[in-house]
Amino acid sequence: MPGPPPAPGSPLVPAAPKNRFAGIAMTAFAAFGGILYGYDTGTISGIIAMQDWLRTFGQVVPVSSDFPLGLTLPTNRESLVVSILSAGTFFGALGGAPVADILGRRIGIMLSCLVFSLGVALQTGAHNWATFIVGRFFAGFGVGLVSTLVPMYQSECSPKWIRGAVVSGYQWAITIGLLLAAVINNATKNRQNHSAWQIPISIQFIWAFVLFVGMFWLPETPRWLIKNNRHEDAARSLSRLTSLPVQDPEVQAELDDIRAALREEQERGENSYADCFKFNRSKIALRTLSGIFIQAWQQLTGINFIFYFGTTFFQNAGIKNPFLITVATNIVNVFMTLPGMWGVEKFGRRSLLLWGAVVMCICEYLVAIIGVTISINNTSGQKALIALVCIYIAAFASTWGPIAWVITGEIFPLNIRAKAMSLSVASNWLWNWAISYATPYLVNKGPGNAALGVKVFFIWGSTCAGCILFTYFCIPETKGLSLEQVDLLYQNSTPLTSAAYRRELVARDLHVADVAGKHHDGGVVEQDADEKV
């Protein structure tokens, strides 16, 4: 029987060696990049409702029940200021591929901090609409780079037994950023000068500085180093991440596995964007399209409707102090991500995605139905809406929020990982932009708008039903596998049969190097040859 027997009490996932927590901590630190993402996307919801910001960038209108402050932001400007960040992140995500391949994952993250800081500086000092919008774009470009590079860095450095939880930490950092944005917006919203919005924006320099300085002390990923023929550096990097000597058999075995997988990819000639859509034995096209669509479906759950437009939506729904409700929903988002970080390694990726989509679908249909049947003066009905929105956020935070990033970080082979991940993350930001741009037209009242209001949740409920079907037919179970073993999973199983094959891979400790006949016999591969699709 190849490989050691599974640990007692945990037949499929080995226990964590005590000497690896230093490496896990280093890898987990990179998740701090999520705070840049979450905070920057979270600030705008409150900022566009602040009086001084509206006086500076909005329009004066007669005081009325719809415009109690006598100030408004036209729908076209509201769409632009919220969605321009997503336009920047779309191009930043695509730029993440050449940056990751040429400069490396670590240096790329540091570069993204500089680009992000430029955008923050322009927004903080802006006194006209054009400067603020340009600043939003550059901040978005930096966030786009981060959103490609950080999950890639974490996936390539994390031990397989805890990779899902570590990469989920990136989503947790996003939720912390959103919560910090809501708290700081709430603290400054009543200021009657530019500091009301300049303080929340300029605080982002701190997040960029911490990430930039911290990355100085972290190693480059061993997989990028091997891809660039820096084998000694890769051994030192892996040694540091595992706290094991360079010549330790476990370190050498993992390096051999990475080399074997890369050599197989290079022999197939997989290295270009066109190669990301090849229909071959490794199912590269399925993997790329799965990454692209899982990020699209994550956005189509409607979660960013709450975090981008939540303050305005709750206000229009007749809820008093919508700023505090936004803080409350962000608290739910932060703390319910923690069960997801635990559950992704306990229950697996596929089952959590399925059940999370089911709960979100039910909640969103209920929000839509209740919302259209009660008046804005119905206090009990408003409390029910808030409770359902919180349950919906909890379901997202513990499933689709973190796991979409986990899947994107682990399903691609090394040679095309940067390109396929950049396409997937760009998909996230493309849909993020489309939803943030279209939502004001769908929800708001007035000429040229659909005035759906709470009925927009019928749309989000339907898209969550699509998430269920997508997960069932397209997403395999990858819990507890190394990135190289994921290649074997795709080659020898389908999403519907992946759970059983994954158990066999882990139980028999089969690796890519074994397939090449380097360490063990090829029993499992021979057995599964007839099952390939």
Coordinates of C-alpha atoms in Angstrom, one line a residue:
M1 CA 0.0 0.0 0.0
P2 CA 1.7 3.3 -1.0
G3 CA 2.1 6.0 1.5
P4 CA 1.5 6.0 5.3
P5 CA -1.8 5.0 6.7
P6 CA -4.3 7.8 7.5
A7 CA -4.1 9.3 11.0
P8 CA -6.4 7.8 13.6
G9 CA -9.7 9.7 14.0
S10 CA -9.1 11.5 10.7
P11 CA -9.0 9.0 7.9
L12 CA -8.8 11.4 5.1
V13 CA -6.9 14.5 6.4
P14 CA -3.7 14.1 8.3
A15 CA -3.2 16.0 11.5
A16 CA -1.2 19.2 11.5
P17 CA 2.4 18.9 12.3
K18 CA 3.3 21.3 15.1
N19 CA 6.3 22.7 13.4
R20 CA 4.3 24.1 10.4
F21 CA 2.4 26.8 12.2
A22 CA 5.1 29.4 11.5
G23 CA 4.7 28.8 7.7
I24 CA 0.9 28.9 8.0
A25 CA 1.1 32.2 9.9
M26 CA 3.3 33.7 7.1
T27 CA 0.9 32.5 4.4
A28 CA -2.1 33.7 6.3
F29 CA -0.6 37.2 6.7
A30 CA -1.0 37.7 2.9
A31 CA -4.8 37.6 3.5
F32 CA -4.3 41.2 4.9
G33 CA -4.7 42.2 1.2
G34 CA -8.4 41.4 1.6
I35 CA -8.7 44.4 3.9
L36 CA -7.8 46.7 1.0
Y37 CA -10.5 45.0 -1.1
G38 CA -13.2 45.0 1.6
Y39 CA -12.6 48.5 3.0
D40 CA -12.3 50.2 -0.3
T41 CA -15.6 48.6 -1.6
G42 CA -17.3 49.2 1.7
T43 CA -16.6 52.9 2.2
I44 CA -18.5 54.1 -0.9
S45 CA -21.9 53.0 0.4
G46 CA -21.7 55.4 3.3
I47 CA -19.7 58.1 1.6
I48 CA -22.2 58.8 -1.1
A49 CA -24.8 59.4 1.6
M50 CA -22.7 62.0 3.6
Q51 CA -23.9 65.6 3.4
D52 CA -20.5 67.2 2.7
W53 CA -19.7 64.7 0.0
L54 CA -23.1 65.4 -1.6
R55 CA -22.5 69.1 -1.4
T56 CA -19.1 68.7 -3.0
F57 CA -19.9 66.2 -5.8
G58 CA -23.8 66.0 -5.9
Q59 CA -26.5 68.4 -7.0
V60 CA -28.8 70.8 -5.0
V61 CA -32.5 70.0 -5.4
P62 CA -35.7 71.3 -3.6
V63 CA -36.2 69.8 -0.2
S64 CA -38.9 67.0 -0.3
S65 CA -39.8 63.7 1.2
D66 CA -37.5 62.0 -1.3
F67 CA -34.6 64.5 -0.8
P68 CA -34.8 65.6 2.9
L69 CA -31.4 67.2 2.7
G70 CA -32.0 69.1 -0.5
L71 CA -29.1 67.2 -2.0
T72 CA -29.0 64.3 -4.4
L73 CA -26.6 62.3 -6.5
P74 CA -28.0 61.6 -10.0
T75 CA -28.4 58.0 -10.9
N76 CA -25.8 58.2 -13.6
R77 CA -23.2 59.7 -11.2
E78 CA -24.1 57.1 -8.5
S79 CA -23.6 54.3 -10.9
L80 CA -20.3 55.7 -12.1
V81 CA -18.7 56.4 -8.7
V82 CA -19.6 52.9 -7.4
S83 CA -18.8 51.0 -10.6
I84 CA -15.6 52.7 -11.7
L85 CA -13.7 50.9 -8.9
S86 CA -14.9 47.6 -10.5
A87 CA -13.7 48.8 -13.9
G88 CA -10.3 49.4 -12.4
T89 CA -10.3 46.1 -10.7
F90 CA -11.2 44.3 -13.9
F91 CA -8.1 45.6 -15.7
G92 CA -6.0 45.1 -12.5
A93 CA -7.1 41.5 -12.3
L94 CA -6.1 40.9 -15.9
G95 CA -2.8 42.7 -15.3
G96 CA -2.2 40.3 -12.4
A97 CA -1.2 37.5 -14.8
P98 CA 1.9 39.1 -16.4
V99 CA 2.8 40.7 -13.0
A100 CA 2.6 37.3 -11.3
D101 CA 4.6 35.5 -14.0
I102 CA 7.2 38.1 -14.6
L103 CA 7.8 39.7 -11.1
G104 CA 6.6 36.9 -9.0
R105 CA 3.6 36.6 -6.6
R106 CA 5.3 38.4 -3.7
I107 CA 6.8 41.4 -5.5
G108 CA 3.5 41.7 -7.4
I109 CA 1.6 42.1 -4.2
M110 CA 4.0 44.9 -3.1
L111 CA 3.5 46.7 -6.5
S112 CA -0.2 46.5 -6.1
C113 CA 0.1 48.4 -2.8
L114 CA 1.8 51.3 -4.5
V115 CA -0.8 51.5 -7.3
F116 CA -3.6 51.4 -4.7
S117 CA -1.9 54.2 -2.6
L118 CA -1.9 56.4 -5.7
G119 CA -5.6 56.0 -6.1
V120 CA -6.2 56.7 -2.4
A121 CA -4.1 59.9 -2.6
L122 CA -6.1 61.2 -5.6
Q123 CA -9.5 60.5 -3.9
T124 CA -8.4 62.2 -0.6
G125 CA -7.2 65.3 -2.3
A126 CA -10.0 65.5 -4.8
H127 CA -12.2 68.7 -5.0
N128 CA -13.7 67.9 -8.4
W129 CA -15.6 65.0 -9.9
A130 CA -13.0 64.0 -12.5
T131 CA -10.1 63.7 -9.9
F132 CA -12.2 61.6 -7.6
I133 CA -13.3 59.2 -10.3
V134 CA -9.7 58.8 -11.6
G135 CA -8.6 58.1 -8.0
R136 CA -11.3 55.4 -7.7
F137 CA -10.0 53.8 -10.9
F138 CA -6.4 53.6 -9.7
A139 CA -7.5 52.3 -6.3
G140 CA -9.5 49.7 -8.2
F141 CA -6.6 48.7 -10.3
G142 CA -4.5 48.0 -7.2
V143 CA -7.3 46.0 -5.6
G144 CA -7.7 44.0 -8.9
L145 CA -4.0 43.1 -8.7
V146 CA -4.4 42.1 -5.0
S147 CA -7.4 40.0 -5.7
T148 CA -5.5 37.9 -8.3
L149 CA -2.1 37.7 -6.5
V150 CA -3.1 37.1 -2.8
P151 CA -5.2 33.9 -3.3
M152 CA -2.6 32.7 -5.8
Y153 CA 0.2 33.3 -3.3
Q154 CA -1.7 31.6 -0.5
S155 CA -2.7 28.6 -2.5
E156 CA 0.9 28.0 -3.7
C157 CA 2.3 28.3 -0.2
S158 CA -0.3 26.7 2.1
P159 CA -0.1 23.0 3.3
K160 CA -2.8 21.0 1.6
W161 CA -4.5 20.0 4.8
I162 CA -5.4 23.6 5.7
R163 CA -5.2 25.4 2.3
G164 CA -9.0 25.9 2.2
A165 CA -9.0 27.6 5.6
V166 CA -5.9 29.8 4.8
V167 CA -7.3 31.0 1.5
S168 CA -10.7 31.5 3.2
G169 CA -8.8 33.9 5.5
Y170 CA -8.6 36.3 2.5
Q171 CA -12.4 36.5 2.4
W172 CA -12.5 37.0 6.1
A173 CA -10.1 39.9 5.7
I174 CA -12.5 41.3 3.1
T175 CA -15.4 41.1 5.6
I176 CA -13.2 42.8 8.3
G177 CA -12.5 45.6 5.8
L178 CA -16.2 46.0 5.1
L179 CA -16.9 46.2 8.8
L180 CA -14.2 48.7 9.4
A181 CA -15.5 50.9 6.6
A182 CA -19.0 50.8 8.0
V183 CA -17.8 51.7 11.6
I184 CA -15.6 54.5 10.4
N185 CA -18.3 55.9 8.1
N186 CA -20.7 55.8 11.0
A187 CA -18.2 57.7 13.2
T188 CA -17.6 60.5 10.6
K189 CA -20.9 60.8 8.8
N190 CA -22.1 63.9 10.8
R191 CA -19.1 66.0 10.2
Q192 CA -20.0 69.1 8.1
N193 CA -16.6 69.5 6.3
H194 CA -14.5 67.4 3.9
S195 CA -13.0 65.4 6.8
A196 CA -16.3 63.5 6.9
W197 CA -15.2 61.5 3.8
Q198 CA -11.5 62.3 3.7
I199 CA -10.8 60.4 6.9
P200 CA -12.5 57.1 5.8
I201 CA -10.6 57.3 2.5
S202 CA -7.2 58.3 3.8
I203 CA -7.1 55.5 6.4
Q204 CA -6.6 53.1 3.5
F205 CA -2.9 54.3 3.4
I206 CA -2.4 52.3 6.7
W207 CA -3.7 49.0 5.2
A208 CA -1.5 49.4 2.1
F209 CA 1.6 50.2 4.3
V210 CA 1.1 47.2 6.5
L211 CA 0.8 44.8 3.6
F212 CA 3.7 46.3 1.7
V213 CA 6.1 46.1 4.6
G214 CA 4.9 42.7 5.7
M215 CA 5.6 41.2 2.3
F216 CA 9.3 42.1 2.6
W217 CA 9.6 39.3 5.2
L218 CA 7.7 36.6 3.4
P219 CA 9.2 34.1 0.9
E220 CA 8.3 33.8 -2.7
T221 CA 6.2 30.8 -3.6
P222 CA 8.2 27.6 -4.3
R223 CA 6.1 26.8 -7.3
W224 CA 6.9 30.1 -9.0
L225 CA 10.6 29.7 -8.2
I226 CA 10.6 26.2 -9.8
K227 CA 8.7 27.5 -12.8
N228 CA 11.5 30.0 -13.2
N229 CA 14.3 27.3 -12.8
R230 CA 15.3 28.6 -9.4
H231 CA 15.3 25.2 -7.7
E232 CA 17.7 26.0 -4.8
D233 CA 15.6 29.1 -3.9
A234 CA 12.4 27.0 -4.2
A235 CA 13.9 24.4 -1.7
R236 CA 14.8 27.2 0.7
S237 CA 11.3 28.7 0.4
L238 CA 9.6 25.4 1.0
S239 CA 11.9 24.7 3.9
R240 CA 11.0 28.0 5.5
L241 CA 7.3 27.5 5.0
T242 CA 7.4 23.9 6.5
S243 CA 10.0 24.6 9.1
L244 CA 11.9 21.5 7.9
P245 CA 15.5 21.2 6.6
V246 CA 16.0 21.6 2.9
Q247 CA 17.1 17.9 2.6
D248 CA 14.2 16.6 4.5
P249 CA 12.5 13.8 2.5
E250 CA 9.1 15.5 2.8
V251 CA 10.4 18.8 1.3
Q252 CA 12.2 16.9 -1.5
A253 CA 9.1 14.8 -2.2
E254 CA 6.9 17.9 -2.6
L255 CA 9.5 19.6 -4.8
D256 CA 9.7 16.4 -7.0
D257 CA 5.9 16.5 -7.3
I258 CA 5.9 20.2 -8.4
R259 CA 8.6 19.5 -10.9
A260 CA 6.8 16.4 -12.3
A261 CA 3.5 18.3 -12.7
L262 CA 5.2 21.2 -14.4
R263 CA 7.2 19.0 -16.7
E264 CA 4.0 17.2 -17.8
E265 CA 2.3 20.6 -18.5
Q266 CA 5.3 21.8 -20.4
E267 CA 5.3 18.7 -22.5
R268 CA 1.7 19.4 -23.4
G269 CA 2.7 22.9 -24.4
E270 CA 0.2 24.6 -22.0
N271 CA 1.3 28.2 -21.4
S272 CA -0.9 30.7 -23.3
Y273 CA -4.3 32.2 -22.8
A274 CA -5.6 30.0 -25.7
D275 CA -4.3 27.0 -23.7
C276 CA -6.6 27.9 -20.9
F277 CA -9.5 26.8 -23.0
K278 CA -8.1 23.5 -24.3
F279 CA -10.4 20.5 -24.2
N280 CA -8.0 17.7 -23.3
R281 CA -7.4 14.9 -20.8
S282 CA -6.7 17.4 -18.0
K283 CA -10.0 19.2 -18.7
I284 CA -8.3 22.6 -18.8
A285 CA -11.3 24.3 -20.5
L286 CA -13.7 23.0 -17.8
R287 CA -11.4 24.2 -15.1
T288 CA -11.0 27.7 -16.6
L289 CA -14.7 28.1 -17.3
S290 CA -15.4 26.8 -13.8
G291 CA -13.2 29.5 -12.3
I292 CA -14.7 32.2 -14.5
F293 CA -18.3 31.2 -13.7
I294 CA -17.9 30.5 -10.0
Q295 CA -16.6 34.1 -9.6
A296 CA -19.5 35.4 -11.7
W297 CA -22.1 33.4 -9.7
Q298 CA -20.6 34.7 -6.5
Q299 CA -21.4 38.3 -7.6
L300 CA -24.8 37.2 -8.9
T301 CA -25.8 36.1 -5.5
G302 CA -26.6 39.8 -4.9
I303 CA -24.3 40.2 -1.9
N304 CA -22.7 43.5 -3.1
F305 CA -26.2 45.0 -3.5
I306 CA -26.2 45.0 0.3
F307 CA -22.7 46.3 0.8
Y308 CA -22.7 48.9 -2.0
F309 CA -26.2 50.2 -1.7
G310 CA -27.4 48.9 1.6
T311 CA -27.4 52.2 3.4
T312 CA -29.5 53.9 0.7
F313 CA -31.7 50.8 0.3
F314 CA -32.5 50.5 4.1
Q315 CA -33.2 54.2 4.2
N316 CA -35.7 54.0 1.3
A317 CA -37.3 51.0 2.9
G318 CA -38.3 53.1 5.9
I319 CA -35.7 51.7 8.3
K320 CA -34.4 54.3 10.8
N321 CA -30.7 54.8 11.2
P322 CA -29.6 52.7 8.2
F323 CA -25.9 53.3 9.0
L324 CA -26.3 51.2 12.1
I325 CA -28.1 48.5 10.2
T326 CA -25.2 48.4 7.7
V327 CA -22.8 48.0 10.6
A328 CA -24.9 45.1 12.0
T329 CA -24.9 43.3 8.6
N330 CA -21.2 43.7 8.4
I331 CA -20.7 42.2 11.8
V332 CA -22.7 39.2 10.7
N333 CA -20.6 39.0 7.6
V334 CA -17.3 39.0 9.6
F335 CA -18.3 36.4 12.3
M336 CA -20.1 34.0 10.0
T337 CA -17.1 33.7 7.8
L338 CA -15.3 31.9 10.7
P339 CA -17.6 28.8 10.5
G340 CA -16.9 28.8 6.8
M341 CA -13.1 28.7 7.4
W342 CA -13.6 25.7 9.7
G343 CA -16.2 24.0 7.5
V344 CA -14.3 24.2 4.3
E345 CA -11.9 21.6 5.6
K346 CA -14.5 19.7 7.7
F347 CA -17.3 19.3 5.2
G348 CA -15.6 20.1 1.9
R349 CA -16.0 22.7 -0.8
R350 CA -18.8 21.2 -2.9
S351 CA -21.3 20.5 -0.1
L352 CA -21.0 23.9 1.5
L353 CA -21.5 25.6 -1.9
L354 CA -24.6 23.6 -2.5
W355 CA -26.2 24.2 0.9
G356 CA -25.2 27.8 1.0
A357 CA -26.9 28.5 -2.3
V358 CA -30.1 26.8 -1.1
V359 CA -30.3 28.9 2.0
M360 CA -29.5 32.2 0.1
C361 CA -32.2 31.3 -2.5
I362 CA -34.9 30.8 0.1
C363 CA -34.0 34.0 2.1
E364 CA -33.9 36.2 -1.0
Y365 CA -37.3 35.0 -2.3
L366 CA -38.7 35.6 1.2
V367 CA -37.3 39.1 1.4
A368 CA -38.9 39.9 -2.0
I369 CA -42.3 38.4 -1.1
I370 CA -42.4 40.1 2.4
G371 CA -41.1 43.4 1.0
V372 CA -43.8 43.8 -1.6
T373 CA -46.6 42.8 0.8
I374 CA -45.9 45.1 3.8
S375 CA -45.9 48.9 4.1
I376 CA -42.8 50.9 5.2
N377 CA -44.6 51.6 8.5
N378 CA -44.9 48.0 9.4
T379 CA -42.3 47.7 12.2
S380 CA -42.6 43.9 12.5
G381 CA -42.2 43.5 8.8
Q382 CA -39.1 45.7 8.7
K383 CA -37.6 43.6 11.5
A384 CA -38.3 40.4 9.5
L385 CA -36.6 41.9 6.4
I386 CA -33.5 42.8 8.4
A387 CA -33.5 39.3 10.0
L388 CA -33.8 37.5 6.6
V389 CA -31.1 39.7 5.1
C390 CA -28.8 38.8 8.1
I391 CA -29.5 35.1 7.6
Y392 CA -28.8 35.5 3.8
I393 CA -25.5 37.3 4.6
A394 CA -24.6 34.5 7.1
A395 CA -25.2 31.9 4.5
F396 CA -23.0 33.7 1.9
A397 CA -20.2 34.5 4.4
S398 CA -19.9 30.9 5.5
T399 CA -20.0 29.4 2.0
W400 CA -19.9 31.3 -1.3
G401 CA -17.9 34.2 0.1
P402 CA -14.7 32.3 1.0
I403 CA -15.0 29.1 -1.0
A404 CA -15.2 30.8 -4.4
W405 CA -11.7 32.1 -3.7
V406 CA -10.5 28.7 -2.5
I407 CA -11.8 27.0 -5.7
T408 CA -10.2 29.6 -7.9
G409 CA -6.9 29.3 -6.2
E410 CA -6.6 25.5 -6.4
I411 CA -8.1 24.1 -9.6
F412 CA -5.6 25.4 -12.2
P413 CA -2.3 23.7 -13.2
L414 CA 0.9 25.7 -12.5
N415 CA 1.9 26.6 -16.0
I416 CA -1.4 28.5 -16.7
R417 CA -2.4 29.3 -13.1
A418 CA -1.6 33.0 -13.3
K419 CA -3.5 33.5 -16.6
A420 CA -6.5 31.3 -15.6
M421 CA -6.8 33.0 -12.2
S422 CA -6.6 36.4 -13.7
L423 CA -9.4 35.5 -16.1
S424 CA -11.5 34.2 -13.2
V425 CA -10.9 37.2 -11.0
A426 CA -11.5 39.5 -13.9
S427 CA -14.9 37.8 -14.3
N428 CA -15.7 38.6 -10.6
W429 CA -14.9 42.2 -11.2
L430 CA -16.7 42.4 -14.6
W431 CA -19.9 41.2 -13.0
N432 CA -19.2 43.3 -9.9
W433 CA -19.1 46.4 -12.3
A434 CA -22.2 45.3 -14.2
I435 CA -24.2 44.8 -11.1
S436 CA -23.0 48.0 -9.3
Y437 CA -23.7 50.0 -12.5
A438 CA -27.1 48.5 -13.2
T439 CA -28.5 48.3 -9.7
P440 CA -29.3 52.0 -9.2
Y441 CA -31.3 51.9 -12.5
L442 CA -33.1 48.7 -11.3
V443 CA -33.9 49.9 -7.8
N444 CA -34.2 53.7 -7.9
K445 CA -37.4 55.7 -8.6
G446 CA -37.6 58.3 -11.3
P447 CA -37.5 58.7 -15.1
G448 CA -35.4 56.0 -16.9
N449 CA -35.3 53.8 -13.8
A450 CA -37.1 50.4 -13.2
A451 CA -38.1 51.4 -9.6
L452 CA -38.0 47.7 -8.6
G453 CA -37.1 48.5 -5.0
V454 CA -37.3 45.4 -2.8
K455 CA -38.5 43.4 -5.8
V456 CA -34.9 43.2 -7.0
F457 CA -34.5 40.3 -4.6
F458 CA -36.6 38.1 -6.9
I459 CA -33.7 38.5 -9.3
W460 CA -31.1 37.6 -6.7
G461 CA -33.2 34.5 -5.6
S462 CA -33.3 33.3 -9.2
T463 CA -29.5 33.7 -9.6
C464 CA -28.9 31.7 -6.4
A465 CA -31.0 28.9 -8.0
G466 CA -28.5 29.0 -10.8
C467 CA -25.7 28.7 -8.3
I468 CA -27.1 25.4 -7.1
L469 CA -27.2 23.9 -10.6
F470 CA -23.7 25.2 -11.5
T471 CA -22.1 23.7 -8.3
Y472 CA -23.8 20.3 -8.8
F473 CA -22.6 19.8 -12.3
C474 CA -19.3 21.7 -12.5
I475 CA -17.5 21.8 -9.1
P476 CA -15.5 18.8 -7.8
E477 CA -14.5 18.1 -4.2
T478 CA -10.8 19.0 -3.7
K479 CA -10.6 19.0 0.1
G480 CA -7.2 17.7 1.4
L481 CA -5.5 17.4 -2.0
S482 CA -2.2 19.1 -3.0
L483 CA -2.4 21.4 -6.0
E484 CA -0.7 18.7 -8.0
Q485 CA -3.2 16.0 -6.9
V486 CA -6.0 18.2 -8.1
D487 CA -4.6 17.6 -11.6
L488 CA -5.0 13.9 -11.1
L489 CA -8.6 14.4 -9.8
Y490 CA -9.6 16.3 -12.9
Q491 CA -7.9 13.7 -15.2
N492 CA -9.6 10.7 -13.6
S493 CA -13.0 11.8 -12.4
T494 CA -15.9 14.1 -13.0
P495 CA -17.5 16.6 -10.6
L496 CA -20.2 14.0 -9.7
T497 CA -17.7 11.2 -9.0
S498 CA -14.9 13.4 -7.6
A499 CA -15.7 12.8 -3.9
A500 CA -15.1 9.1 -4.1
Y501 CA -11.9 9.5 -6.2
R502 CA -10.6 12.2 -3.8
R503 CA -11.0 9.7 -0.9
E504 CA -8.9 7.2 -2.8
L505 CA -6.2 9.7 -3.6
V506 CA -5.8 10.7 0.0
A507 CA -6.1 7.2 1.4
R508 CA -3.4 5.8 -0.9
D509 CA -1.3 9.0 -0.8
L510 CA -0.9 9.1 -4.6
H511 CA 1.1 11.9 -6.2
V512 CA 2.0 13.1 -9.7
A513 CA 5.5 11.9 -9.2
D514 CA 4.1 8.4 -8.5
V515 CA 2.3 8.4 -11.8
A516 CA 5.7 8.9 -13.5
G517 CA 6.8 5.8 -11.6
K518 CA 9.2 7.7 -9.3
H519 CA 8.1 6.5 -5.9
H520 CA 5.2 4.0 -6.0
D521 CA 3.5 1.6 -8.3
G522 CA 0.8 3.1 -10.6
G523 CA -2.1 1.0 -9.3
V524 CA -4.6 3.7 -8.8
V525 CA -3.9 5.2 -12.2
E526 CA -4.2 1.9 -13.9
Q527 CA -7.4 1.2 -12.1
D528 CA -8.9 4.5 -13.0
A529 CA -7.8 4.5 -16.6
D530 CA -11.0 3.1 -17.8
E531 CA -13.0 5.7 -15.8
K532 CA -11.6 8.7 -17.5
V533 CA -14.1 11.0 -19.2

